[in-house]
PDB file with one MODEL, atoms N, CA, C and O in Angstrom:
MODEL        1
ATOM      1  N   UNK A   1     105.034 219.807  36.186  1.00  0.00           N
ATOM      2  CA  UNK A   1     103.774 219.170  36.147  1.00  0.00           C
ATOM      3  C   UNK A   1     102.711 219.211  35.780  1.00  0.00           C
ATOM      4  O   UNK A   1     101.662 218.880  36.333  1.00  0.00           O
ATOM      5  N   UNK A   2     103.003 219.804  34.385  1.00  0.00           N
ATOM      6  CA  UNK A   2     102.039 219.774  33.393  1.00  0.00           C
ATOM      7  C   UNK A   2     102.096 218.970  32.837  1.00  0.00           C
ATOM      8  O   UNK A   2     100.977 218.863  32.334  1.00  0.00           O
ATOM      9  N   UNK A   3     103.045 217.738  32.314  1.00  0.00           N
ATOM     10  CA  UNK A   3     102.839 216.756  31.911  1.00  0.00           C
ATOM     11  C   UNK A   3     102.747 215.715  32.805  1.00  0.00           C
ATOM     12  O   UNK A   3     103.030 214.641  32.275  1.00  0.00           O
ATOM     13  N   UNK A   4     102.356 215.618  34.351  1.00  0.00           N
ATOM     14  CA  UNK A   4     101.581 214.793  34.850  1.00  0.00           C
ATOM     15  C   UNK A   4     100.130 214.827  34.558  1.00  0.00           C
ATOM     16  O   UNK A   4      99.401 213.904  34.197  1.00  0.00           O
ATOM     17  N   UNK A   5      99.895 215.880  34.750  1.00  0.00           N
ATOM     18  CA  UNK A   5      98.451 216.892  34.562  1.00  0.00           C
ATOM     19  C   UNK A   5      97.572 216.498  33.360  1.00  0.00           C
ATOM     20  O   UNK A   5      96.357 216.345  33.483  1.00  0.00           O
ATOM     21  N   UNK A   6      98.357 216.306  31.965  1.00  0.00           N
ATOM     22  CA  UNK A   6      97.741 215.828  30.808  1.00  0.00           C
ATOM     23  C   UNK A   6      99.004 215.557  29.992  1.00  0.00           C
ATOM     24  O   UNK A   6      99.759 216.231  29.292  1.00  0.00           O
ATOM     25  N   UNK A   7      98.877 213.798  30.528  1.00  0.00           N
ATOM     26  CA  UNK A   7     100.309 213.295  29.991  1.00  0.00           C
ATOM     27  C   UNK A   7      99.434 212.996  28.566  1.00  0.00           C
ATOM     28  O   UNK A   7     100.298 213.145  27.701  1.00  0.00           O
ATOM     29  N   UNK A   8      98.112 212.637  27.844  1.00  0.00           N
ATOM     30  CA  UNK A   8      98.129 212.559  26.755  1.00  0.00           C
ATOM     31  C   UNK A   8      98.343 213.847  25.773  1.00  0.00           C
ATOM     32  O   UNK A   8      98.806 213.596  24.660  1.00  0.00           O
ATOM     33  N   UNK A   9      98.076 215.056  26.058  1.00  0.00           N
ATOM     34  CA  UNK A   9      98.669 215.990  25.201  1.00  0.00           C
ATOM     35  C   UNK A   9     100.210 216.111  24.755  1.00  0.00           C
ATOM     36  O   UNK A   9     100.767 216.550  23.749  1.00  0.00           O
ATOM     37  N   UNK A  10     100.718 215.432  26.148  1.00  0.00           N
ATOM     38  CA  UNK A  10     102.493 215.886  26.151  1.00  0.00           C
ATOM     39  C   UNK A  10     102.630 214.454  24.782  1.00  0.00           C
ATOM     40  O   UNK A  10     103.222 214.667  23.724  1.00  0.00           O
ATOM     41  N   UNK A  11     101.960 213.066  25.109  1.00  0.00           N
ATOM     42  CA  UNK A  11     102.392 211.973  24.315  1.00  0.00           C
ATOM     43  C   UNK A  11     102.471 212.603  22.593  1.00  0.00           C
ATOM     44  O   UNK A  11     103.406 212.403  21.817  1.00  0.00           O
ATOM     45  N   UNK A  12     101.378 213.290  22.345  1.00  0.00           N
ATOM     46  CA  UNK A  12     100.956 213.829  21.329  1.00  0.00           C
ATOM     47  C   UNK A  12     102.002 215.055  20.648  1.00  0.00           C
ATOM     48  O   UNK A  12     102.399 215.115  19.484  1.00  0.00           O
ATOM     49  N   UNK A  13     102.252 215.854  21.611  1.00  0.00           N
ATOM     50  CA  UNK A  13     103.133 216.785  21.589  1.00  0.00           C
ATOM     51  C   UNK A  13     103.770 216.791  22.013  1.00  0.00           C
ATOM     52  O   UNK A  13     103.406 217.294  23.076  1.00  0.00           O
ATOM     53  N   UNK A  14     105.044 216.505  22.099  1.00  0.00           N
ATOM     54  CA  UNK A  14     106.385 216.419  23.432  1.00  0.00           C
ATOM     55  C   UNK A  14     106.431 217.959  23.523  1.00  0.00           C
ATOM     56  O   UNK A  14     106.093 218.261  24.668  1.00  0.00           O
ATOM     57  N   UNK A  15     106.692 218.990  22.838  1.00  0.00           N
ATOM     58  CA  UNK A  15     107.218 220.342  23.001  1.00  0.00           C
ATOM     59  C   UNK A  15     105.982 221.532  23.054  1.00  0.00           C
ATOM     60  O   UNK A  15     105.926 222.673  22.596  1.00  0.00           O
ATOM     61  N   UNK A  16     104.745 220.456  24.065  1.00  0.00           N
ATOM     62  CA  UNK A  16     103.592 221.192  24.607  1.00  0.00           C
ATOM     63  C   UNK A  16     103.758 223.317  24.871  1.00  0.00           C
ATOM     64  O   UNK A  16     103.159 224.252  24.338  1.00  0.00           O
ATOM     65  N   UNK A  17     104.805 223.257  25.878  1.00  0.00           N
ATOM     66  CA  UNK A  17     104.686 224.291  26.750  1.00  0.00           C
ATOM     67  C   UNK A  17     105.106 225.079  25.600  1.00  0.00           C
ATOM     68  O   UNK A  17     104.530 226.167  25.576  1.00  0.00           O
ATOM     69  N   UNK A  18     105.953 224.884  24.600  1.00  0.00           N
ATOM     70  CA  UNK A  18     107.098 225.975  23.711  1.00  0.00           C
ATOM     71  C   UNK A  18     105.869 226.983  22.793  1.00  0.00           C
ATOM     72  O   UNK A  18     105.964 228.148  22.407  1.00  0.00           O
ATOM     73  N   UNK A  19     104.571 225.851  22.633  1.00  0.00           N
ATOM     74  CA  UNK A  19     103.273 226.660  22.277  1.00  0.00           C
ATOM     75  C   UNK A  19     102.871 227.399  22.403  1.00  0.00           C
ATOM     76  O   UNK A  19     103.398 227.901  23.395  1.00  0.00           O
ATOM     77  N   UNK A  20     101.839 228.257  21.905  1.00  0.00           N
ATOM     78  CA  UNK A  20     101.316 229.267  22.527  1.00  0.00           C
ATOM     79  C   UNK A  20      99.042 229.055  22.412  1.00  0.00           C
ATOM     80  O   UNK A  20      98.166 229.849  22.068  1.00  0.00           O
ATOM     81  N   UNK A  21      99.002 227.594  22.911  1.00  0.00           N
ATOM     82  CA  UNK A  21      97.857 226.692  22.922  1.00  0.00           C
ATOM     83  C   UNK A  21      96.916 226.141  24.241  1.00  0.00           C
ATOM     84  O   UNK A  21      95.797 225.648  24.104  1.00  0.00           O
ATOM     85  N   UNK A  22      97.448 226.286  25.234  1.00  0.00           N
ATOM     86  CA  UNK A  22      97.727 225.608  26.515  1.00  0.00           C
ATOM     87  C   UNK A  22      97.497 226.741  27.218  1.00  0.00           C
ATOM     88  O   UNK A  22      98.277 227.668  27.436  1.00  0.00           O
ATOM     89  N   UNK A  23      95.635 226.514  27.778  1.00  0.00           N
ATOM     90  CA  UNK A  23      95.962 227.006  29.565  1.00  0.00           C
ATOM     91  C   UNK A  23      95.146 226.103  30.159  1.00  0.00           C
ATOM     92  O   UNK A  23      94.336 225.259  29.773  1.00  0.00           O
ATOM     93  N   UNK A  24      95.688 226.611  31.503  1.00  0.00           N
ATOM     94  CA  UNK A  24      95.315 225.513  32.833  1.00  0.00           C
ATOM     95  C   UNK A  24      94.300 226.241  33.584  1.00  0.00           C
ATOM     96  O   UNK A  24      94.589 227.407  33.852  1.00  0.00           O
ATOM     97  N   UNK A  25      92.850 225.672  34.092  1.00  0.00           N
ATOM     98  CA  UNK A  25      92.834 226.334  34.948  1.00  0.00           C
ATOM     99  C   UNK A  25      93.482 226.442  36.085  1.00  0.00           C
ATOM    100  O   UNK A  25      94.252 225.560  36.464  1.00  0.00           O
ATOM    101  N   UNK A  26      93.204 227.749  36.897  1.00  0.00           N
ATOM    102  CA  UNK A  26      94.274 228.162  37.903  1.00  0.00           C
ATOM    103  C   UNK A  26      94.305 227.085  38.864  1.00  0.00           C
ATOM    104  O   UNK A  26      95.155 226.372  39.396  1.00  0.00           O
ATOM    105  N   UNK A  27      92.872 227.261  38.885  1.00  0.00           N
ATOM    106  CA  UNK A  27      91.963 225.969  40.224  1.00  0.00           C
ATOM    107  C   UNK A  27      92.906 224.803  40.435  1.00  0.00           C
ATOM    108  O   UNK A  27      93.467 224.772  41.530  1.00  0.00           O
ATOM    109  N   UNK A  28      93.269 223.491  39.256  1.00  0.00           N
ATOM    110  CA  UNK A  28      93.854 223.316  39.437  1.00  0.00           C
ATOM    111  C   UNK A  28      95.443 223.377  39.455  1.00  0.00           C
ATOM    112  O   UNK A  28      96.052 222.426  39.947  1.00  0.00           O
ATOM    113  N   UNK A  29      96.040 224.315  39.006  1.00  0.00           N
ATOM    114  CA  UNK A  29      97.338 225.336  40.439  1.00  0.00           C
ATOM    115  C   UNK A  29      97.290 225.067  41.381  1.00  0.00           C
ATOM    116  O   UNK A  29      98.110 224.354  41.959  1.00  0.00           O
ATOM    117  N   UNK A  30      96.265 225.576  41.863  1.00  0.00           N
ATOM    118  CA  UNK A  30      96.285 225.960  43.452  1.00  0.00           C
ATOM    119  C   UNK A  30      96.158 224.294  44.239  1.00  0.00           C
ATOM    120  O   UNK A  30      96.824 223.820  45.160  1.00  0.00           O
ATOM    121  N   UNK A  31      95.049 223.713  43.455  1.00  0.00           N
ATOM    122  CA  UNK A  31      94.995 221.999  43.733  1.00  0.00           C
ATOM    123  C   UNK A  31      95.847 221.480  44.539  1.00  0.00           C
ATOM    124  O   UNK A  31      95.720 220.905  45.620  1.00  0.00           O
ATOM    125  N   UNK A  32      97.297 221.915  43.487  1.00  0.00           N
ATOM    126  CA  UNK A  32      98.932 220.974  43.291  1.00  0.00           C
ATOM    127  C   UNK A  32      99.370 221.776  44.092  1.00  0.00           C
ATOM    128  O   UNK A  32     100.584 221.847  43.901  1.00  0.00           O
ATOM    129  N   UNK A  33      98.908 222.758  45.296  1.00  0.00           N
ATOM    130  CA  UNK A  33     100.290 223.837  45.967  1.00  0.00           C
ATOM    131  C   UNK A  33     100.958 224.888  45.170  1.00  0.00           C
ATOM    132  O   UNK A  33     101.876 225.560  45.640  1.00  0.00           O
ATOM    133  N   UNK A  34     100.643 224.993  44.330  1.00  0.00           N
ATOM    134  CA  UNK A  34     101.245 226.410  42.930  1.00  0.00           C
ATOM    135  C   UNK A  34      99.970 227.348  43.485  1.00  0.00           C
ATOM    136  O   UNK A  34      98.742 227.282  43.524  1.00  0.00           O
ATOM    137  N   UNK A  35     101.452 228.617  44.043  1.00  0.00           N
ATOM    138  CA  UNK A  35     100.251 229.907  44.159  1.00  0.00           C
ATOM    139  C   UNK A  35     100.250 230.078  42.873  1.00  0.00           C
ATOM    140  O   UNK A  35     101.030 229.659  42.018  1.00  0.00           O
ATOM    141  N   UNK A  36      98.695 231.157  42.743  1.00  0.00           N
ATOM    142  CA  UNK A  36      98.310 231.727  41.393  1.00  0.00           C
ATOM    143  C   UNK A  36      98.331 233.263  41.775  1.00  0.00           C
ATOM    144  O   UNK A  36      98.136 233.602  42.942  1.00  0.00           O
ATOM    145  N   UNK A  37      98.545 234.082  40.884  1.00  0.00           N
ATOM    146  CA  UNK A  37      98.552 235.464  41.581  1.00  0.00           C
ATOM    147  C   UNK A  37      97.954 236.082  40.220  1.00  0.00           C
ATOM    148  O   UNK A  37      98.293 235.730  39.091  1.00  0.00           O
ATOM    149  N   UNK A  38      96.962 237.108  40.548  1.00  0.00           N
ATOM    150  CA  UNK A  38      96.414 237.515  39.059  1.00  0.00           C
ATOM    151  C   UNK A  38      96.980 239.681  39.089  1.00  0.00           C
ATOM    152  O   UNK A  38      97.257 240.473  39.991  1.00  0.00           O
ATOM    153  N   UNK A  39      96.898 239.754  37.816  1.00  0.00           N
ATOM    154  CA  UNK A  39      97.825 241.235  37.397  1.00  0.00           C
ATOM    155  C   UNK A  39      96.817 242.079  36.078  1.00  0.00           C
ATOM    156  O   UNK A  39      96.493 241.730  34.943  1.00  0.00           O
ATOM    157  N   UNK A  40      96.593 243.125  36.772  1.00  0.00           N
ATOM    158  CA  UNK A  40      95.873 243.855  35.644  1.00  0.00           C
ATOM    159  C   UNK A  40      96.745 245.064  35.127  1.00  0.00           C
ATOM    160  O   UNK A  40      97.230 246.023  35.728  1.00  0.00           O
ATOM    161  N   UNK A  41      96.771 244.740  34.001  1.00  0.00           N
ATOM    162  CA  UNK A  41      97.358 245.670  33.358  1.00  0.00           C
ATOM    163  C   UNK A  41      96.529 247.409  32.420  1.00  0.00           C
ATOM    164  O   UNK A  41      95.480 247.643  31.820  1.00  0.00           O
ATOM    165  N   UNK A  42      97.620 248.115  32.759  1.00  0.00           N
ATOM    166  CA  UNK A  42      96.654 249.554  32.421  1.00  0.00           C
ATOM    167  C   UNK A  42      97.432 250.246  31.603  1.00  0.00           C
ATOM    168  O   UNK A  42      98.595 249.928  31.852  1.00  0.00           O
ATOM    169  N   UNK A  43      97.399 250.763  31.042  1.00  0.00           N
ATOM    170  CA  UNK A  43      97.599 251.830  30.111  1.00  0.00           C
ATOM    171  C   UNK A  43      98.923 251.860  30.633  1.00  0.00           C
ATOM    172  O   UNK A  43      99.109 251.832  31.850  1.00  0.00           O
ATOM    173  N   UNK A  44     100.160 251.934  29.550  1.00  0.00           N
ATOM    174  CA  UNK A  44     101.294 252.374  29.981  1.00  0.00           C
ATOM    175  C   UNK A  44     101.541 251.542  31.227  1.00  0.00           C
ATOM    176  O   UNK A  44     102.357 251.988  32.034  1.00  0.00           O
ATOM    177  N   UNK A  45     101.063 250.630  31.432  1.00  0.00           N
ATOM    178  CA  UNK A  45     101.765 249.592  32.754  1.00  0.00           C
ATOM    179  C   UNK A  45     102.984 248.012  31.890  1.00  0.00           C
ATOM    180  O   UNK A  45     102.779 247.161  31.024  1.00  0.00           O
ATOM    181  N   UNK A  46     103.749 248.254  32.465  1.00  0.00           N
ATOM    182  CA  UNK A  46     104.893 246.954  32.162  1.00  0.00           C
ATOM    183  C   UNK A  46     104.575 245.823  33.073  1.00  0.00           C
ATOM    184  O   UNK A  46     104.472 246.010  34.285  1.00  0.00           O
ATOM    185  N   UNK A  47     104.420 244.688  32.543  1.00  0.00           N
ATOM    186  CA  UNK A  47     104.764 243.167  32.888  1.00  0.00           C
ATOM    187  C   UNK A  47     105.700 242.821  33.207  1.00  0.00           C
ATOM    188  O   UNK A  47     106.426 242.792  32.213  1.00  0.00           O
ATOM    189  N   UNK A  48     106.525 242.309  34.566  1.00  0.00           N
ATOM    190  CA  UNK A  48     107.372 241.377  34.158  1.00  0.00           C
ATOM    191  C   UNK A  48     107.369 239.798  34.912  1.00  0.00           C
ATOM    192  O   UNK A  48     107.308 239.471  36.097  1.00  0.00           O
ATOM    193  N   UNK A  49     107.467 238.990  33.625  1.00  0.00           N
ATOM    194  CA  UNK A  49     107.074 237.761  34.472  1.00  0.00           C
ATOM    195  C   UNK A  49     108.680 236.602  35.059  1.00  0.00           C
ATOM    196  O   UNK A  49     109.351 235.920  34.284  1.00  0.00           O
ATOM    197  N   UNK A  50     108.817 236.677  36.005  1.00  0.00           N
ATOM    198  CA  UNK A  50     110.084 236.100  36.175  1.00  0.00           C
ATOM    199  C   UNK A  50     110.717 235.154  35.973  1.00  0.00           C
ATOM    200  O   UNK A  50     110.258 234.813  34.882  1.00  0.00           O
ATOM    201  N   UNK A  51     111.641 234.271  36.279  1.00  0.00           N
ATOM    202  CA  UNK A  51     111.941 233.225  35.213  1.00  0.00           C
ATOM    203  C   UNK A  51     111.482 231.558  36.406  1.00  0.00           C
ATOM    204  O   UNK A  51     111.402 231.256  37.596  1.00  0.00           O
ATOM    205  N   UNK A  52     111.299 230.920  34.968  1.00  0.00           N
ATOM    206  CA  UNK A  52     110.322 229.444  35.667  1.00  0.00           C
ATOM    207  C   UNK A  52     109.284 230.098  36.051  1.00  0.00           C
ATOM    208  O   UNK A  52     109.216 230.102  37.280  1.00  0.00           O
ATOM    209  N   UNK A  53     108.143 230.853  35.370  1.00  0.00           N
ATOM    210  CA  UNK A  53     107.135 231.116  35.776  1.00  0.00           C
ATOM    211  C   UNK A  53     105.946 230.936  34.884  1.00  0.00           C
ATOM    212  O   UNK A  53     105.759 231.574  33.848  1.00  0.00           O
ATOM    213  N   UNK A  54     105.466 230.372  35.184  1.00  0.00           N
ATOM    214  CA  UNK A  54     104.046 230.494  33.924  1.00  0.00           C
ATOM    215  C   UNK A  54     103.224 231.257  33.425  1.00  0.00           C
ATOM    216  O   UNK A  54     102.296 231.096  34.218  1.00  0.00           O
ATOM    217  N   UNK A  55     102.948 231.811  32.862  1.00  0.00           N
ATOM    218  CA  UNK A  55     101.411 232.973  32.296  1.00  0.00           C
ATOM    219  C   UNK A  55     100.776 233.126  31.241  1.00  0.00           C
ATOM    220  O   UNK A  55     101.022 232.631  30.141  1.00  0.00           O
ATOM    221  N   UNK A  56      99.948 233.808  31.538  1.00  0.00           N
ATOM    222  CA  UNK A  56      99.125 232.897  30.080  1.00  0.00           C
ATOM    223  C   UNK A  56      97.981 234.951  30.539  1.00  0.00           C
ATOM    224  O   UNK A  56      98.016 235.759  31.468  1.00  0.00           O
ATOM    225  N   UNK A  57      97.187 234.835  29.189  1.00  0.00           N
ATOM    226  CA  UNK A  57      96.635 236.229  29.643  1.00  0.00           C
ATOM    227  C   UNK A  57      95.642 236.264  28.638  1.00  0.00           C
ATOM    228  O   UNK A  57      95.684 235.416  27.746  1.00  0.00           O
ATOM    229  N   UNK A  58      94.616 237.261  28.655  1.00  0.00           N
ATOM    230  CA  UNK A  58      93.401 237.383  27.604  1.00  0.00           C
ATOM    231  C   UNK A  58      93.081 238.342  27.131  1.00  0.00           C
ATOM    232  O   UNK A  58      93.155 238.730  28.297  1.00  0.00           O
ATOM    233  N   UNK A  59      92.696 239.416  26.421  1.00  0.00           N
ATOM    234  CA  UNK A  59      92.016 240.727  25.733  1.00  0.00           C
ATOM    235  C   UNK A  59      90.806 240.259  26.241  1.00  0.00           C
ATOM    236  O   UNK A  59      90.315 239.149  26.042  1.00  0.00           O
ATOM    237  N   UNK A  60      90.236 241.415  27.087  1.00  0.00           N
ATOM    238  CA  UNK A  60      88.814 241.807  26.870  1.00  0.00           C
ATOM    239  C   UNK A  60      87.811 242.758  26.187  1.00  0.00           C
ATOM    240  O   UNK A  60      86.592 242.895  26.293  1.00  0.00           O
ATOM    241  N   UNK A  61      88.952 243.487  25.299  1.00  0.00           N
ATOM    242  CA  UNK A  61      88.485 244.412  24.498  1.00  0.00           C
ATOM    243  C   UNK A  61      89.488 244.720  23.568  1.00  0.00           C
ATOM    244  O   UNK A  61      90.277 243.807  23.326  1.00  0.00           O
ATOM    245  N   UNK A  62      89.635 245.706  23.034  1.00  0.00           N
ATOM    246  CA  UNK A  62      90.019 246.150  21.565  1.00  0.00           C
ATOM    247  C   UNK A  62      91.931 246.497  22.446  1.00  0.00           C
ATOM    248  O   UNK A  62      92.326 247.318  23.274  1.00  0.00           O
ATOM    249  N   UNK A  63      92.323 245.837  21.995  1.00  0.00           N
ATOM    250  CA  UNK A  63      93.718 245.829  21.988  1.00  0.00           C
ATOM    251  C   UNK A  63      95.315 246.459  21.139  1.00  0.00           C
ATOM    252  O   UNK A  63      95.174 247.215  20.178  1.00  0.00           O
ATOM    253  N   UNK A  64      96.077 246.250  21.385  1.00  0.00           N
ATOM    254  CA  UNK A  64      97.001 246.591  21.206  1.00  0.00           C
ATOM    255  C   UNK A  64      98.266 246.712  22.089  1.00  0.00           C
ATOM    256  O   UNK A  64      98.606 247.611  22.858  1.00  0.00           O
ATOM    257  N   UNK A  65      98.967 245.346  21.700  1.00  0.00           N
ATOM    258  CA  UNK A  65      99.942 244.618  22.298  1.00  0.00           C
ATOM    259  C   UNK A  65     101.134 244.260  22.005  1.00  0.00           C
ATOM    260  O   UNK A  65     101.119 243.646  20.939  1.00  0.00           O
ATOM    261  N   UNK A  66     102.528 244.381  22.595  1.00  0.00           N
ATOM    262  CA  UNK A  66     103.241 243.775  22.443  1.00  0.00           C
ATOM    263  C   UNK A  66     104.005 243.775  23.060  1.00  0.00           C
ATOM    264  O   UNK A  66     104.351 244.635  23.870  1.00  0.00           O
ATOM    265  N   UNK A  67     104.713 242.206  22.667  1.00  0.00           N
ATOM    266  CA  UNK A  67     105.652 241.600  24.168  1.00  0.00           C
ATOM    267  C   UNK A  67     107.207 241.508  23.830  1.00  0.00           C
ATOM    268  O   UNK A  67     107.403 241.604  22.618  1.00  0.00           O
ATOM    269  N   UNK A  68     108.382 241.344  24.605  1.00  0.00           N
ATOM    270  CA  UNK A  68     109.438 241.542  24.479  1.00  0.00           C
ATOM    271  C   UNK A  68     109.958 240.542  25.572  1.00  0.00           C
ATOM    272  O   UNK A  68     109.819 240.636  26.792  1.00  0.00           O
ATOM    273  N   UNK A  69     110.784 239.260  24.625  1.00  0.00           N
ATOM    274  CA  UNK A  69     111.594 238.913  26.121  1.00  0.00           C
ATOM    275  C   UNK A  69     113.171 239.491  25.778  1.00  0.00           C
ATOM    276  O   UNK A  69     113.806 240.103  24.919  1.00  0.00           O
ATOM    277  N   UNK A  70     113.283 238.967  26.827  1.00  0.00           N
ATOM    278  CA  UNK A  70     114.842 239.611  27.706  1.00  0.00           C
ATOM    279  C   UNK A  70     115.175 239.609  28.592  1.00  0.00           C
ATOM    280  O   UNK A  70     114.441 240.240  29.354  1.00  0.00           O
ATOM    281  N   UNK A  71     116.325 239.036  29.203  1.00  0.00           N
ATOM    282  CA  UNK A  71     116.680 238.803  30.326  1.00  0.00           C
ATOM    283  C   UNK A  71     118.243 239.550  30.622  1.00  0.00           C
ATOM    284  O   UNK A  71     119.234 239.609  29.894  1.00  0.00           O
ATOM    285  N   UNK A  72     118.025 240.017  31.842  1.00  0.00           N
ATOM    286  CA  UNK A  72     119.300 240.717  32.543  1.00  0.00           C
ATOM    287  C   UNK A  72     120.268 239.465  32.806  1.00  0.00           C
ATOM    288  O   UNK A  72     119.799 238.505  33.416  1.00  0.00           O
ATOM    289  N   UNK A  73     121.921 239.430  32.266  1.00  0.00           N
ATOM    290  CA  UNK A  73     122.540 238.850  33.021  1.00  0.00           C
ATOM    291  C   UNK A  73     122.542 237.865  34.499  1.00  0.00           C
ATOM    292  O   UNK A  73     123.101 236.789  34.714  1.00  0.00           O
ATOM    293  N   UNK A  74     121.797 238.602  35.266  1.00  0.00           N
ATOM    294  CA  UNK A  74     122.179 237.722  35.977  1.00  0.00           C
ATOM    295  C   UNK A  74     120.696 236.619  36.518  1.00  0.00           C
ATOM    296  O   UNK A  74     120.549 235.967  37.552  1.00  0.00           O
ATOM    297  N   UNK A  75     119.955 236.758  35.538  1.00  0.00           N
ATOM    298  CA  UNK A  75     118.789 235.715  35.550  1.00  0.00           C
ATOM    299  C   UNK A  75     119.456 234.454  34.411  1.00  0.00           C
ATOM    300  O   UNK A  75     118.826 233.400  34.328  1.00  0.00           O
ATOM    301  N   UNK A  76     120.342 234.582  33.829  1.00  0.00           N
ATOM    302  CA  UNK A  76     120.657 233.516  32.855  1.00  0.00           C
ATOM    303  C   UNK A  76     120.959 232.066  33.746  1.00  0.00           C
ATOM    304  O   UNK A  76     120.923 231.020  33.098  1.00  0.00           O
ATOM    305  N   UNK A  77     121.155 232.017  34.721  1.00  0.00           N
ATOM    306  CA  UNK A  77     121.435 230.970  35.548  1.00  0.00           C
ATOM    307  C   UNK A  77     119.623 230.373  35.300  1.00  0.00           C
ATOM    308  O   UNK A  77     119.395 229.189  35.054  1.00  0.00           O
ATOM    309  N   UNK A  78     118.495 231.427  35.423  1.00  0.00           N
ATOM    310  CA  UNK A  78     117.654 230.280  35.592  1.00  0.00           C
ATOM    311  C   UNK A  78     117.027 229.961  34.299  1.00  0.00           C
ATOM    312  O   UNK A  78     115.984 229.308  34.252  1.00  0.00           O
ATOM    313  N   UNK A  79     117.814 230.539  32.919  1.00  0.00           N
ATOM    314  CA  UNK A  79     117.110 230.354  31.658  1.00  0.00           C
ATOM    315  C   UNK A  79     117.974 228.440  31.718  1.00  0.00           C
ATOM    316  O   UNK A  79     117.253 227.523  31.326  1.00  0.00           O
ATOM    317  N   UNK A  80     119.554 228.058  32.253  1.00  0.00           N
ATOM    318  CA  UNK A  80     119.692 227.370  31.397  1.00  0.00           C
ATOM    319  C   UNK A  80     118.877 226.074  32.230  1.00  0.00           C
ATOM    320  O   UNK A  80     118.918 224.992  31.645  1.00  0.00           O
ATOM    321  N   UNK A  81     117.996 226.129  33.823  1.00  0.00           N
ATOM    322  CA  UNK A  81     117.220 225.116  34.064  1.00  0.00           C
ATOM    323  C   UNK A  81     116.224 225.522  33.760  1.00  0.00           C
ATOM    324  O   UNK A  81     115.552 224.938  34.611  1.00  0.00           O
ATOM    325  N   UNK A  82     115.321 226.246  33.045  1.00  0.00           N
ATOM    326  CA  UNK A  82     113.746 226.623  32.267  1.00  0.00           C
ATOM    327  C   UNK A  82     113.892 226.250  31.419  1.00  0.00           C
ATOM    328  O   UNK A  82     112.858 226.573  30.834  1.00  0.00           O
ATOM    329  N   UNK A  83     114.790 225.421  30.364  1.00  0.00           N
ATOM    330  CA  UNK A  83     114.292 225.026  29.597  1.00  0.00           C
ATOM    331  C   UNK A  83     114.612 223.171  28.960  1.00  0.00           C
ATOM    332  O   UNK A  83     113.971 222.726  28.007  1.00  0.00           O
TER     333      UNK A  83
ENDMDL
END
């Protein structure tokens, strides 16, 4: 999907999705039939991103955050098809 929407950017940088530099307007995703959800993380909350999910975020104030990537064994089959 992303390669079809931004072909020039992928031509210049083929591993674009592996970088932390690209955000897409949620309306573009919705216009192509891709569901979009919004979550608000509060103090002490954990956010889980499921396999093959595009995700992004930004801070609106003071922030001290940590991200951890982990995968339970039953998700390994998704990992193989996600890369």
